[in-house]
Structures are given as structure tokens and as C-alpha cells.
Short mmCIF file of C-alpha atoms in Angstrom, two decimals:
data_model
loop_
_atom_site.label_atom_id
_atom_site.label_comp_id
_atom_site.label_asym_id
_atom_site.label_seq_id
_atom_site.Cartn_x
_atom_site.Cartn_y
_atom_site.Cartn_z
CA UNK A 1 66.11 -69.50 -26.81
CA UNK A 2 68.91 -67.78 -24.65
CA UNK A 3 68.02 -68.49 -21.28
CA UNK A 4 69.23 -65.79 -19.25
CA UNK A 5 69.50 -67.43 -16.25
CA UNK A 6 71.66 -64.81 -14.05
CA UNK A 7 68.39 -62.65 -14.59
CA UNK A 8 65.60 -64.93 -14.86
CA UNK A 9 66.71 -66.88 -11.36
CA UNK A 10 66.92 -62.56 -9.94
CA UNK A 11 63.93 -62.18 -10.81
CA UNK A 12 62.04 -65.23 -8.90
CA UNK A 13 63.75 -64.30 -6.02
CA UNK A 14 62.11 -61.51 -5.69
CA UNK A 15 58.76 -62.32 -7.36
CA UNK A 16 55.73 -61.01 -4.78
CA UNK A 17 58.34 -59.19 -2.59
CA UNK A 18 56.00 -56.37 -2.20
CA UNK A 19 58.54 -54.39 -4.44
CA UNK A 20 58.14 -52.93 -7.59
CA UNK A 21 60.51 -54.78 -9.75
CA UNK A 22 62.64 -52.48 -12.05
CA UNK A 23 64.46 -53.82 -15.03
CA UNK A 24 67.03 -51.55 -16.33
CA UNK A 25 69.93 -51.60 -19.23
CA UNK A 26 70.91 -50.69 -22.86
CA UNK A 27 68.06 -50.98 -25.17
CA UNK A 28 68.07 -54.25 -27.23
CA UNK A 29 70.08 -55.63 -24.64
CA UNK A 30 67.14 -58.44 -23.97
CA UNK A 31 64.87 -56.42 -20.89
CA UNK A 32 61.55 -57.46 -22.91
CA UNK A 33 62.42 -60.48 -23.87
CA UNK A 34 63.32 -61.74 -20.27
CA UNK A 35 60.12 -60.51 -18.92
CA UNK A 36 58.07 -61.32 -21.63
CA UNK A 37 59.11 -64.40 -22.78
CA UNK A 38 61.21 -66.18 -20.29
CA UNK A 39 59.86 -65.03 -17.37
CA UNK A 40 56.34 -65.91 -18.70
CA UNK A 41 56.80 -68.81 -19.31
CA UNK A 42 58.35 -69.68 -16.01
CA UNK A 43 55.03 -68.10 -14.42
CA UNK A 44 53.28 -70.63 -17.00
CA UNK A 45 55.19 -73.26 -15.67
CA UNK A 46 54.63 -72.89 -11.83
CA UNK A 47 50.69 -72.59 -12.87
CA UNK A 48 49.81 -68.86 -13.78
CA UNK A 49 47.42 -68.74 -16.38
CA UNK A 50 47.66 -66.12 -19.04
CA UNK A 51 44.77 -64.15 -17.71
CA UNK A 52 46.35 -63.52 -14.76
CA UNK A 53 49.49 -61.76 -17.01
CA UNK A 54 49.05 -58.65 -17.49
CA UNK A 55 51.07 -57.67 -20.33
CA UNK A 56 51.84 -53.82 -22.03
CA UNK A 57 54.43 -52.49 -24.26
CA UNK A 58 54.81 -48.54 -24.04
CA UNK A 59 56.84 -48.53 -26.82
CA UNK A 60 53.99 -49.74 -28.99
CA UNK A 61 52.19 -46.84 -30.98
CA UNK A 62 49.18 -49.12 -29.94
CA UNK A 63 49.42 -48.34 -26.90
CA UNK A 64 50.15 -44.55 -27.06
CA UNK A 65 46.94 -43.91 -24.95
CA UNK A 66 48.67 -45.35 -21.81
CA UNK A 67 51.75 -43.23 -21.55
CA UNK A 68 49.34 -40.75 -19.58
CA UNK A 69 49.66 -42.16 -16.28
CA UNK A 70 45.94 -41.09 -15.50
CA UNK A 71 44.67 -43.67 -17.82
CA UNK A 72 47.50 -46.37 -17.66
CA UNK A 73 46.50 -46.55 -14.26
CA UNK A 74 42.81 -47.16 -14.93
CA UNK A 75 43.40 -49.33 -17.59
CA UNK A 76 45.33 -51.72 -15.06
CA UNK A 77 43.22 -51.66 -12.41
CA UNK A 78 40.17 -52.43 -14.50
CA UNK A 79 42.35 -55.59 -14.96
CA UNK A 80 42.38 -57.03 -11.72
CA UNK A 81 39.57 -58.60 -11.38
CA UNK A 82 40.01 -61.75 -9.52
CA UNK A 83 40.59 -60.11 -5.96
CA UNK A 84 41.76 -63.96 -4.49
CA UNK A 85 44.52 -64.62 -6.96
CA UNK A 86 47.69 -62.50 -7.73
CA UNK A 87 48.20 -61.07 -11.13
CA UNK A 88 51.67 -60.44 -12.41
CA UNK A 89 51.67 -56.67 -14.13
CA UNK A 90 54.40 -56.42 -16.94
CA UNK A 91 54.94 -52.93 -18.34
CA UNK A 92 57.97 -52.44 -20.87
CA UNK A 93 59.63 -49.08 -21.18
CA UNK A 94 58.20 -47.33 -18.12
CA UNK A 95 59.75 -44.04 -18.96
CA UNK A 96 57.61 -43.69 -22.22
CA UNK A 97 55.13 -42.21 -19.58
CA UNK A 98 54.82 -38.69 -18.93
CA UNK A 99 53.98 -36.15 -16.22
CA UNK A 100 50.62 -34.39 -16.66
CA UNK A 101 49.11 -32.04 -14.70
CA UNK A 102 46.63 -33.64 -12.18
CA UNK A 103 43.16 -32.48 -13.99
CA UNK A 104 41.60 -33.08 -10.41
CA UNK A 105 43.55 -29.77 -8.97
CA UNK A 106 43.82 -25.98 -9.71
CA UNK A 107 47.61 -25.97 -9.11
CA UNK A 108 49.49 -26.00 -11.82
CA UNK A 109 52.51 -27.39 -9.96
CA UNK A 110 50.48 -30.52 -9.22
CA UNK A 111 51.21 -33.09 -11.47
CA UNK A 112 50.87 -37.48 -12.06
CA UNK A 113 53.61 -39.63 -13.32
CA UNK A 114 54.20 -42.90 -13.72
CA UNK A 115 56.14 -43.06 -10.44
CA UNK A 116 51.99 -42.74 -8.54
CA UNK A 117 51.09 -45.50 -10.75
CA UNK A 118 53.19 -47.81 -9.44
CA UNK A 119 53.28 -46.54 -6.24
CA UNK A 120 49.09 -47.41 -6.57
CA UNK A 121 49.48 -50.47 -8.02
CA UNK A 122 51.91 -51.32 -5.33
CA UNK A 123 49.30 -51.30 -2.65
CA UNK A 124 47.34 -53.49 -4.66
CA UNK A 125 47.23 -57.24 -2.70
CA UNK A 126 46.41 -58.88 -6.00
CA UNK A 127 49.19 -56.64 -7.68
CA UNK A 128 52.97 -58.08 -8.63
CA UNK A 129 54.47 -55.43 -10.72
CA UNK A 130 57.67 -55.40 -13.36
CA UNK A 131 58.52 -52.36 -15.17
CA UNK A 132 61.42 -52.11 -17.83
CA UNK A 133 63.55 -49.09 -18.91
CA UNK A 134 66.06 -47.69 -20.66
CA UNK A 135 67.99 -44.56 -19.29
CA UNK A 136 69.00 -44.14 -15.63
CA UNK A 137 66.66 -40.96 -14.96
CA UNK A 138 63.92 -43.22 -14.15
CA UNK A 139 66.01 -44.48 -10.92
CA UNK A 140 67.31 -41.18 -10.12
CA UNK A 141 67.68 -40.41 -6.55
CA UNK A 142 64.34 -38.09 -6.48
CA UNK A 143 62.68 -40.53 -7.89
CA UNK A 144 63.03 -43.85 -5.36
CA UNK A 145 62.86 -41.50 -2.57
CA UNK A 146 59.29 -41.40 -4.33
CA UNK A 147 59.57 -44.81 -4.33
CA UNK A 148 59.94 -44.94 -0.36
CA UNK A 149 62.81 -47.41 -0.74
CA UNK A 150 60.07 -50.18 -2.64
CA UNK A 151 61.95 -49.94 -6.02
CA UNK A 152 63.94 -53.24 -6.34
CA UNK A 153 66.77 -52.86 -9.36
CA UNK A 154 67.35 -55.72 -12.13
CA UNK A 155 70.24 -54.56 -14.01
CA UNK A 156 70.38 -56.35 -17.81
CA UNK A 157 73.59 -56.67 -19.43
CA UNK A 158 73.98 -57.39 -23.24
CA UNK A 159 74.82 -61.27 -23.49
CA UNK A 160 78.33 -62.10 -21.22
CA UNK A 161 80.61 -64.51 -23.20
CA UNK A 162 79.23 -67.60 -21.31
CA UNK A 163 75.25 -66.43 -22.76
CA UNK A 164 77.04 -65.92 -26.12
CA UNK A 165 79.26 -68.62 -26.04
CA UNK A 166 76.26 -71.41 -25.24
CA UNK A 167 74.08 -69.79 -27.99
CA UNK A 168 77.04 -69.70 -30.71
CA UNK A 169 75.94 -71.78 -33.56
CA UNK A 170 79.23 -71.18 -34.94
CA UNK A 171 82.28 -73.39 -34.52
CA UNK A 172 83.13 -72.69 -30.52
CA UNK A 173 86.82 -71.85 -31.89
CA UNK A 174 85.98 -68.84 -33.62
CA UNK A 175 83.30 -67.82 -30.68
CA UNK A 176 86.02 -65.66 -29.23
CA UNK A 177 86.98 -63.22 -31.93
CA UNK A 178 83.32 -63.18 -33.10
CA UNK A 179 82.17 -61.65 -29.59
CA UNK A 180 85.44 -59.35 -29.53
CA UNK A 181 84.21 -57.93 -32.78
CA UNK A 182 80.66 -57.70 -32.33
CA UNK A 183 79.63 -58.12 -28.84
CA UNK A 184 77.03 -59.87 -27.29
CA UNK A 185 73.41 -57.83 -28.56
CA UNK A 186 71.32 -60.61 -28.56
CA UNK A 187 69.44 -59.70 -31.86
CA UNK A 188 73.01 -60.54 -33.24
CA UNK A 189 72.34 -64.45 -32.49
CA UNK A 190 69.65 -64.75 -35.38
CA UNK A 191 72.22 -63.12 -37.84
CA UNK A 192 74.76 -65.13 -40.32
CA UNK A 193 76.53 -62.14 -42.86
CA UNK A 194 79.44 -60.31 -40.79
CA UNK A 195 77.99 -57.10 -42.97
CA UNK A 196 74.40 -57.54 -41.65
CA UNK A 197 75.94 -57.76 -38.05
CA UNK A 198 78.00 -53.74 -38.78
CA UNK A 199 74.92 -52.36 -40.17
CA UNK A 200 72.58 -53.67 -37.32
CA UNK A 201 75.27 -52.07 -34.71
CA UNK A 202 75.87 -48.81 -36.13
CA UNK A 203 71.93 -48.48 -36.91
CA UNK A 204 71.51 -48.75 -33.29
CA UNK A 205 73.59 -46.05 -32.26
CA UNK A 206 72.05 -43.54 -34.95
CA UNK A 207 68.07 -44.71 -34.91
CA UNK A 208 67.70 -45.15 -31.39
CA UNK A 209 70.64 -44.68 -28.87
CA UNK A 210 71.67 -41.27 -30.28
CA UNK A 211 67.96 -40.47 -31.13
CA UNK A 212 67.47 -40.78 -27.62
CA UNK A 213 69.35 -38.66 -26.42
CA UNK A 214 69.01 -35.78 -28.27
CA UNK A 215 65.42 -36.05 -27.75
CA UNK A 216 65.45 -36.47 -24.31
CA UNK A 217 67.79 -33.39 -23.79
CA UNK A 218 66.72 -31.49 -26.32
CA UNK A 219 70.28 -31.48 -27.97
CA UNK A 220 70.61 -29.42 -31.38
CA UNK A 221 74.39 -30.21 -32.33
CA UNK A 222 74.51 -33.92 -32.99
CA UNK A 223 77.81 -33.16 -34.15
CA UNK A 224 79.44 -32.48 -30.74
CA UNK A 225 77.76 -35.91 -29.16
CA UNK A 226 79.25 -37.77 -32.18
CA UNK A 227 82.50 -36.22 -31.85
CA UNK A 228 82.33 -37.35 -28.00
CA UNK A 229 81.77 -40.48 -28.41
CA UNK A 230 84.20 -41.05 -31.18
CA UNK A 231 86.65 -39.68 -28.99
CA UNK A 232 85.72 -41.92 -25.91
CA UNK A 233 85.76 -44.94 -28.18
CA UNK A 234 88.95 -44.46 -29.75
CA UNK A 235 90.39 -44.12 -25.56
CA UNK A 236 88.82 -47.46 -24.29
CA UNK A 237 91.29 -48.93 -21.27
CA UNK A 238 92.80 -45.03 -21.39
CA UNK A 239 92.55 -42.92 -18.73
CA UNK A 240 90.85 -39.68 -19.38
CA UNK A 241 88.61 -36.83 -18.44
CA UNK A 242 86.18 -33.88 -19.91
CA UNK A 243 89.57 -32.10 -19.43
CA UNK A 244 91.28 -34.26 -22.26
CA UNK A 245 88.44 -34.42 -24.23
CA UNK A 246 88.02 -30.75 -24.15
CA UNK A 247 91.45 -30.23 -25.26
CA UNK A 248 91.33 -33.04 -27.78
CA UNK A 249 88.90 -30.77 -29.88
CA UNK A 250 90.72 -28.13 -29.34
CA UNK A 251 94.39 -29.34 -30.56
CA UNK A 252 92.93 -31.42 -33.03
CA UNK A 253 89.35 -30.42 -34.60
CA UNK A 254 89.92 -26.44 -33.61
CA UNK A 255 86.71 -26.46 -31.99
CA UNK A 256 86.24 -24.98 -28.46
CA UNK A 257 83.79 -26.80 -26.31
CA UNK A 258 83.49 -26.14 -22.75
CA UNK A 259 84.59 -29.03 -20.33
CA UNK A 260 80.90 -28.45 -18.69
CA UNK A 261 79.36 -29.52 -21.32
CA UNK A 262 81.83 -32.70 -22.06
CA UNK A 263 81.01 -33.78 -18.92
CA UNK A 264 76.85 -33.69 -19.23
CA UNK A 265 77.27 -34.95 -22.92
CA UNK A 266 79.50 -38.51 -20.94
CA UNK A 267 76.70 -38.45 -17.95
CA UNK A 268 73.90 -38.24 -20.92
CA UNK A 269 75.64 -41.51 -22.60
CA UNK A 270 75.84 -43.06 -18.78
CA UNK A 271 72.61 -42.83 -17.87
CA UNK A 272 71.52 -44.34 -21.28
CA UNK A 273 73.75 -47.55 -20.02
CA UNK A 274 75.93 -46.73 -23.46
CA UNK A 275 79.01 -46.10 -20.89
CA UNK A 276 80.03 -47.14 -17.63
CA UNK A 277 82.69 -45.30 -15.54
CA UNK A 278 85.72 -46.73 -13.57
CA UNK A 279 86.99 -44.22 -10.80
CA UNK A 280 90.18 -44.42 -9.71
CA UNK A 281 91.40 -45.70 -6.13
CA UNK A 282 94.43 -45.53 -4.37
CA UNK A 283 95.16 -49.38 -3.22
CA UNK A 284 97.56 -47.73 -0.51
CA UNK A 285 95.87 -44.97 0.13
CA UNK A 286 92.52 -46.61 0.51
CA UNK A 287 91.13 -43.69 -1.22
CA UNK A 288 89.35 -42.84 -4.24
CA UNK A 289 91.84 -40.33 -6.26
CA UNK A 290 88.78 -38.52 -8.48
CA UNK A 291 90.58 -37.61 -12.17
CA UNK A 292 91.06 -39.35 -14.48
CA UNK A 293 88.96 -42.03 -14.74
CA UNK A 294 88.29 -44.88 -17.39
CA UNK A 295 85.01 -45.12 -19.67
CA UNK A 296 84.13 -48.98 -20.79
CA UNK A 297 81.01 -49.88 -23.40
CA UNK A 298 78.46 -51.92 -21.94
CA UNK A 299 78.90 -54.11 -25.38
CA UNK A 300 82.06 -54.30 -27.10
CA UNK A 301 80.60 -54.58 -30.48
CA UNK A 302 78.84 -51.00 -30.12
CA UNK A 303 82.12 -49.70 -29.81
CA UNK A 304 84.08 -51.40 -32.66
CA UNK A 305 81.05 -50.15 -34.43
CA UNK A 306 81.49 -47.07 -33.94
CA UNK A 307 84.89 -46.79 -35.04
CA UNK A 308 83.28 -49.05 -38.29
CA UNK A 309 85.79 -51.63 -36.96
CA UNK A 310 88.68 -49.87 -37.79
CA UNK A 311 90.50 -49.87 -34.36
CA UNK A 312 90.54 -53.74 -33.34
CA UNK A 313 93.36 -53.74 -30.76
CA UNK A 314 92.40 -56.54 -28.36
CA UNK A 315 94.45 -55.47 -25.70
CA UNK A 316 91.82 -52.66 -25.31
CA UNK A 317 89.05 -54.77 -25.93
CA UNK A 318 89.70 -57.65 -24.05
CA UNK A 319 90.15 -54.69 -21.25
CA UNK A 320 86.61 -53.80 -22.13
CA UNK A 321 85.37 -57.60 -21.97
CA UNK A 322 86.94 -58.35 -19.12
CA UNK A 323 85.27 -55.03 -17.23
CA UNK A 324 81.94 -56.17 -18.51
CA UNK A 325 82.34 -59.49 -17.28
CA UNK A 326 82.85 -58.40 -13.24
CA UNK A 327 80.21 -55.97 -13.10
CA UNK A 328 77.84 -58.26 -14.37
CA UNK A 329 78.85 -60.76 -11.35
CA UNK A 330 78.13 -58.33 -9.81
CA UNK A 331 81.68 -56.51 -8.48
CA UNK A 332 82.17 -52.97 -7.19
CA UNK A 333 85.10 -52.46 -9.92
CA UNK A 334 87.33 -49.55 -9.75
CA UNK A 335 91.02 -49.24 -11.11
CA UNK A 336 94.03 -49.43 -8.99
CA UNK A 337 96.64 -47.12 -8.32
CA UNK A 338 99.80 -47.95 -6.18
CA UNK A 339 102.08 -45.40 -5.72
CA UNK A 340 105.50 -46.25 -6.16
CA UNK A 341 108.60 -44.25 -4.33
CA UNK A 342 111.87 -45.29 -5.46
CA UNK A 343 115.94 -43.16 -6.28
CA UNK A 344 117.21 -42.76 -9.91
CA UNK A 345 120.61 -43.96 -11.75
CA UNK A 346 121.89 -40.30 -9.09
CA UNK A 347 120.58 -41.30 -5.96
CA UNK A 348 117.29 -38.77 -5.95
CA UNK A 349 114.10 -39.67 -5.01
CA UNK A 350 111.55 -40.41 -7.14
CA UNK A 351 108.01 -41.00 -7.32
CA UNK A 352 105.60 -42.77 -9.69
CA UNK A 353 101.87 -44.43 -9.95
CA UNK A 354 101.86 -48.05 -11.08
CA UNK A 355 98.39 -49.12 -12.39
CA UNK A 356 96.15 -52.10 -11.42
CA UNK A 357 93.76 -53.00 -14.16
CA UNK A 358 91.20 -53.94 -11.96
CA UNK A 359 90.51 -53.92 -8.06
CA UNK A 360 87.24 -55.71 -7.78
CA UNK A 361 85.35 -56.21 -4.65
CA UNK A 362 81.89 -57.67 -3.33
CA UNK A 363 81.62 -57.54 0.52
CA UNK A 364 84.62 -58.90 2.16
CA UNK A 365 85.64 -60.20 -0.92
CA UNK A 366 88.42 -58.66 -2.76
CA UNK A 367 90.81 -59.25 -6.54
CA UNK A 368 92.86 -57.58 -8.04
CA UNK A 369 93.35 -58.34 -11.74
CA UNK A 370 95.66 -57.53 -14.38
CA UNK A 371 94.49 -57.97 -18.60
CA UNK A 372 97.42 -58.74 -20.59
CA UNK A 373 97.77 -60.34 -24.22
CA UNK A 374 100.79 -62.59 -23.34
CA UNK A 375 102.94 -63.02 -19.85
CA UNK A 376 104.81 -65.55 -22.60
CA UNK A 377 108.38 -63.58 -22.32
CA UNK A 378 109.49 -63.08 -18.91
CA UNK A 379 110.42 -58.99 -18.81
CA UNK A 380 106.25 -59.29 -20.16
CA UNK A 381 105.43 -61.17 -17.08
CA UNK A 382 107.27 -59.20 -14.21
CA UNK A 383 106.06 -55.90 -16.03
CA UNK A 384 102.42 -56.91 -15.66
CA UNK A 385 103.11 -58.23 -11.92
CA UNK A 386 105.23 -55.52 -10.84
CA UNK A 387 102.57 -53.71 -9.18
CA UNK A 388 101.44 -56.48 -7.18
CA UNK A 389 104.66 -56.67 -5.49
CA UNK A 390 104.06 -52.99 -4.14
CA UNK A 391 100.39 -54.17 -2.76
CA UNK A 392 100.27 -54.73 1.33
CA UNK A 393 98.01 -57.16 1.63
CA UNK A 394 97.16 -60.57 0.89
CA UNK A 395 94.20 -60.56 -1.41
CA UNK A 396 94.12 -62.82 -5.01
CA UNK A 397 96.08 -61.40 -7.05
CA UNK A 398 95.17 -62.67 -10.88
CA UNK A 399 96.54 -62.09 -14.36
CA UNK A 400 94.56 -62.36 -17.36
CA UNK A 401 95.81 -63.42 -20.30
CA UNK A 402 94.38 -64.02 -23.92
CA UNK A 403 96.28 -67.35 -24.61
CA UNK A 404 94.54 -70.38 -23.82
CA UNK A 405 96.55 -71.38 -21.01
CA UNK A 406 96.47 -74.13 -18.00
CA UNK A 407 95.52 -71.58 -14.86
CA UNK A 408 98.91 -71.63 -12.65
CA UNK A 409 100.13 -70.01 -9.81
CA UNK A 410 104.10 -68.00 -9.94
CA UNK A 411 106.54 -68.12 -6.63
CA UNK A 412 104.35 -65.15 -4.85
CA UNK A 413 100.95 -66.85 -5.58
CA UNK A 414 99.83 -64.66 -8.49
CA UNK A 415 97.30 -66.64 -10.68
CA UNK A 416 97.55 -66.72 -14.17
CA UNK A 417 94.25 -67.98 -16.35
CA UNK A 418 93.33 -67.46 -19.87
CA UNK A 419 90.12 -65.54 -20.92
CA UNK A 420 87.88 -67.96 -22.36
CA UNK A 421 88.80 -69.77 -19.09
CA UNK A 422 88.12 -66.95 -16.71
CA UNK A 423 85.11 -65.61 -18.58
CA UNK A 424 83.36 -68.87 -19.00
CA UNK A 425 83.99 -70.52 -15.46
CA UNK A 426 83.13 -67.96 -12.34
CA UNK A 427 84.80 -70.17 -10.44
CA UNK A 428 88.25 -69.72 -12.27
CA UNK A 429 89.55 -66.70 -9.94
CA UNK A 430 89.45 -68.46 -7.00
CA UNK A 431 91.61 -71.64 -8.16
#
């Protein structure tokens, strides 16, 4: 069993915290499975007794009944029997649940969602409530002002290199370029055949990811979201915009889509946790700059997937990896821009941006971080420091690298650590 710690120790925290607990991510990325299994049996283990688990899967055709929110609710309630002991509610893929009209009331505007459900269940004293889902909408801003601020957020990540790394069954030497290749799903664990492992990935994205979407938006062209993502995929560690994109199909497939619509295709792919954004900021500045920005997959191995493995560049990926890695620590990550003034060969002045992989930050804390391959020939190493030297302050400043490498420190205090090192020990950017 992959423990899931990160998540499982999140969610004791905030067990009876009077807050409905809200476990979001990819699906497959493990949501069920922490609640279901290894956060039941932790409740098992501190003395909760099955009967006091309440336990329902709206994903389940056998449940179909319950994603009217009129009779979910009474089905729950009918539940609670014991008024002197708390039960613990589980209910997996909240969103399944839709809005009907309230059959109580002659308005038609008048409606019940799942969002009153919970919101009743909350003011339950017997009542500790977990809800999973799968696309963002469910935590929109309309929706936990509904919530009165009592929505508490678990974000679940597909398995970081550490998860993936302690459940490899593989030799440990090879764990590396197996995650780079196929991510960290967790269904992927229980696999052997490298072809089993593509055809589970790329039936994700077509079955169910996809699926989603154009269900949920009522999208006719699959074509156009394919052609999207294909396009953001084949850009990973670029920077970009619906702008590029736009003209991408234009120069190259002679198809004219409207940057409007490139844009709500990337935020429908977003909010299903398929892509996360990086905005831009201006380390001088102390601004955010707006255009371009960077898309990153949530898993690596949905991307290579997509491509059918064909683009394998690990600069790019390890990019990807290492982006991953810091927002599941839970960083504020954003990429850096410094801008750089300097005079030409003839004396006139010149001015250019020099990038920052990564500024990371979580309160007071701040890193910057550069991914590179190698820093083994020196013009290499000053090229990937050189915009560190333009940076006024006196944060860490840390460079990545995919050799496996003793961490050391240069002349201006710039740490250098290898990935496996830096993605399997927290503690390795502060050394």
C-alpha cells in the first residue's frame, strides 16, 4: 500500500474541524483511495467502528439514485443514528450530483444542489463530512461563498518521486527514467509491461479526461481540444499564450480558431487539474508581467503519452517534474523574469529579459531555482547562473541539475544539488 502520508497526516489535522473537507485533483490520481482506504483505516485504528463510516461512491451506477441531492440527503441522514457518537460521512465524486428544481416551491428559479447537502449535513453535531472531486467548478468562487468560508481544500497530486520512488519494485537505479517516462498515476504501481503502462495513459486521456470535458461543456469538435492539447504538450517549459496557439493553427494546420476560444478550451483542461499555469513575475519589478505564461502537466507521464512518447527531451521534463514537485510542498510558484540593461559591441543601449526557472515562495520564505541537465562545462554553469547575478536580494539561490551530484555551494553561494537528491529529501534546498 502507498501510504500517502503528505495527505493522510492533512487530513487528521483537520478531522472534526467543523469544515467540510474537500478533496480535489486529477482523476485516478488516488482521491478514493486515500479516503477510502487509508484514511479508514486510520479511523479503524484510533477506534471508529465501521458503522459509524459512512461510505458512498457517486460514480457507482449503484448509486445513481443519490446524485439528486433531495434524496442523497435523506439517505444520509437516515444514517445517523447514534446521536452521542460522531460518524465520519465519505462521499466520492461530489460533482456527480446535480441541481434540481426544489419540488417544495412554485419558482422555477429555485433549485437544490449538492452544495445544501453539505451545507445540512454540516450542522449536523454527529456529522464529519469528506467529499472528493474532480474538476475545479465544484470550488468555484460562487460556490464557497455558498459554502460561507466552511469548505476546507485537500489538493491530491499524482504520486511525487519520493511516493513513487518508495513504492518502486523495480531496481531504485532505473526509478528515475521510469517516472520521467510515465509519471507517477498510482494505478501504474500494479503494472510490469512498459506497453500496458502507454495504453493505460493514453486510455485515460480519451475514456475519461477528454470525455469529461466535452460532456461537461457540451463540446462538439473534439478535434480542436485534441489539437490544443497536442500543441500545449509539445511546448512544456515554453512560454506561450492562446495568442501562439491561435497562430500555431493558423501557420501550420490552416485552421482559424479564435484566441477566445483557445483560452476557455486551456481553462477547461485547468479546472480538470490536467494543466497547471505558471504566470510570469518580474523579480525586479515585483510585479506580475501577465503574457506569456508557462503550462506544466500535473503528471509527466500523461504528457509523454500524449505525444505516444515521441518527444522525451528531459530538459523539458525534468522542468515539468521539478514544477510538480514545489507545488505539491506546497509553494506559490511563478517564473522569474529579470530584466537585464546592458551597451552592444557600438556602445548603444540595450535591453533584454533573463529567465528564472522558478521563483518559489511560502510566507516569508523565498527560492529561486534554476533546472539544468549539466552545469558540468563552465560557459554551461555561468549561463544558467547568470541571472542570479542580476537578482537584488539575498534569497537561496539553487540550481538543479540531473547528474547525481554531491550538493555544493559556488563563490556567490548558489547551491547546486542533483534531482533525485532534491526531489527525494525536502530538506535538500536549504543545505
Amino acid at each position: 500500500m502507498i501510504e500517502r502520508k503528505k495527505y493522510l497526516n492533512q487530513l487528521i489535522s483537520k478531522k472534526e474541524n467543523g469544515m467540510i473537507k474537500v478533496i480535489t485533483g486529477i482523476r485516478r490520481c488516488g482521491k478514493s483511495y486515500l479516503l477510502f482506504d487509508i484514511y479508514h483505516k486510520y479511523l479503524n485504528s484510533i477506534g471508529v467502528d465501521d458503522n459509524h463510516i459512512i461510505e458512498l461512491a457517486l460514480d457507482d451506477d449503484e448509486n445513481i439514485k443519490y446524485r439528486n441531492p433531495i434524496e442523497l440527503g435523506e439517505h444520509i441522514r437516515s444514517l445517523l443514528i447514534d446521536k452521542d457518537k460522531m460518524y465520519y460521512i465519505f462521499l466520492d465524486e461530489i460533482q456527480k450530483v446535480k441541481i434540481v428544481k426544489n419540488p417544495y416551491l412554485d419558482d422555477e428559479s429555485e433549485t437544490v444542489g449538492f452544495v445544501d447537502v453539505l451545507l445540512g449535513l454540516m450542522k449536523k453535531k454527529n456529522a464529519d463530512v469528506y467529499v472528493t472531486g474532480s474538476n475545479s467548478k465544484m470550488l468555484s468562487s460562487d460556490i464557497l461563498t455558498e459554502f460561507r468560508g466552511r469548505g476546507d481544500e485537500i489538493r491530491v497530486h499524482p504520486l511525487s518521486f519520493s511516493e513513487f520512488y518508495g513504492a518502486y519494485a523495480g531496481d531504485k537505479r532505473d526509478a528515475w527514467q521510469e517516472y520521467y517516462t510515465y509519471g507517477g498515476m498510482p494505478y501504474l504501481c500494479t503494472l510490469a509491461e512498459h506497453r500496458a503502462k502507454a495504453s493505460y495513459l493514453s486510455g485515460l486521456f480519451d475514456n475519461i479526461y477528454l470525455s469529461d470535458i466535452l460532456e461537461r461543456h457540451s463540446i462538439r469538435d473534439k478535434n480542436v481540444l485534441d489539437d490544443i492539447l497536442n500543441v500545449v504538450s509539445s511546448s512544456v517549459g515554453s512560454l506561450t499564450n492562446p495568442v501562439k496557439i491561435a497562430d500555431t493553427f493558423a501557420s501550420v494546420k490552416q485552421i482559424k480558431i479564435g484566441v477566445e476560444s483557445v483560452s476557455r478550451y486551456l481553462d477547461y483542461f485547468i479546472d480538470a487539474f490536467m494543466l497547471s499555469k505558471a504566470q510570469r513575475y518580474d523579480i525586479k519589478g515585483r510585479k506580475y508581467i501577465g503574457s506569456p505564461q508557462k503550462y506544466y502537466f500535473s503528471d509527466i507521464g500523461l504528457r509523454n503519452a500524449r505525444l505516444n512518447f515521441r518527444q522525451t527531451e528531459e530538459n523539458h521534463i525534468m522542468e515539468n517534474i521539478i514544477y510538480n514537485e514545489l507545488v505539491i510542498r506546497g509553494f506559490t510558484v511563478d517564473v522569474g523574469v529579470v530584466e537585464y540593461n546592458y551597451k552592444d559591441s557600438d556602445g548603444k543601449s540595450k535591453k533584454t529579459n533573463l529567465e528564472v526557472d522558478f521563483v518559489i515562495t511560502d510566507g516569508s520564505r523565498k527560492y529561486y531555482i534554476q533546472s539544468a541537465l549539466t552545469v558540468g562545462e563552465e560557459e554551461k554553469r555561468l549561463q544558467e547562473v547568470r541571472p542570479y547575478t542580476r537578482i537584488p536580494d539575498s534569497f537561496k539561490k539553487i540550481v538543479v541539475v540531473k547528474d547525481n551530484i554531491i550538493p555544493w555551494h559556488d563563490e556567490n553561494g548558489v547551491l547546486y544539488v542533483g534531482i533525485e537528491k532534491f526531489l527525494l529529501d525536502e530538506s535538500a534546498i536549504d543545505m
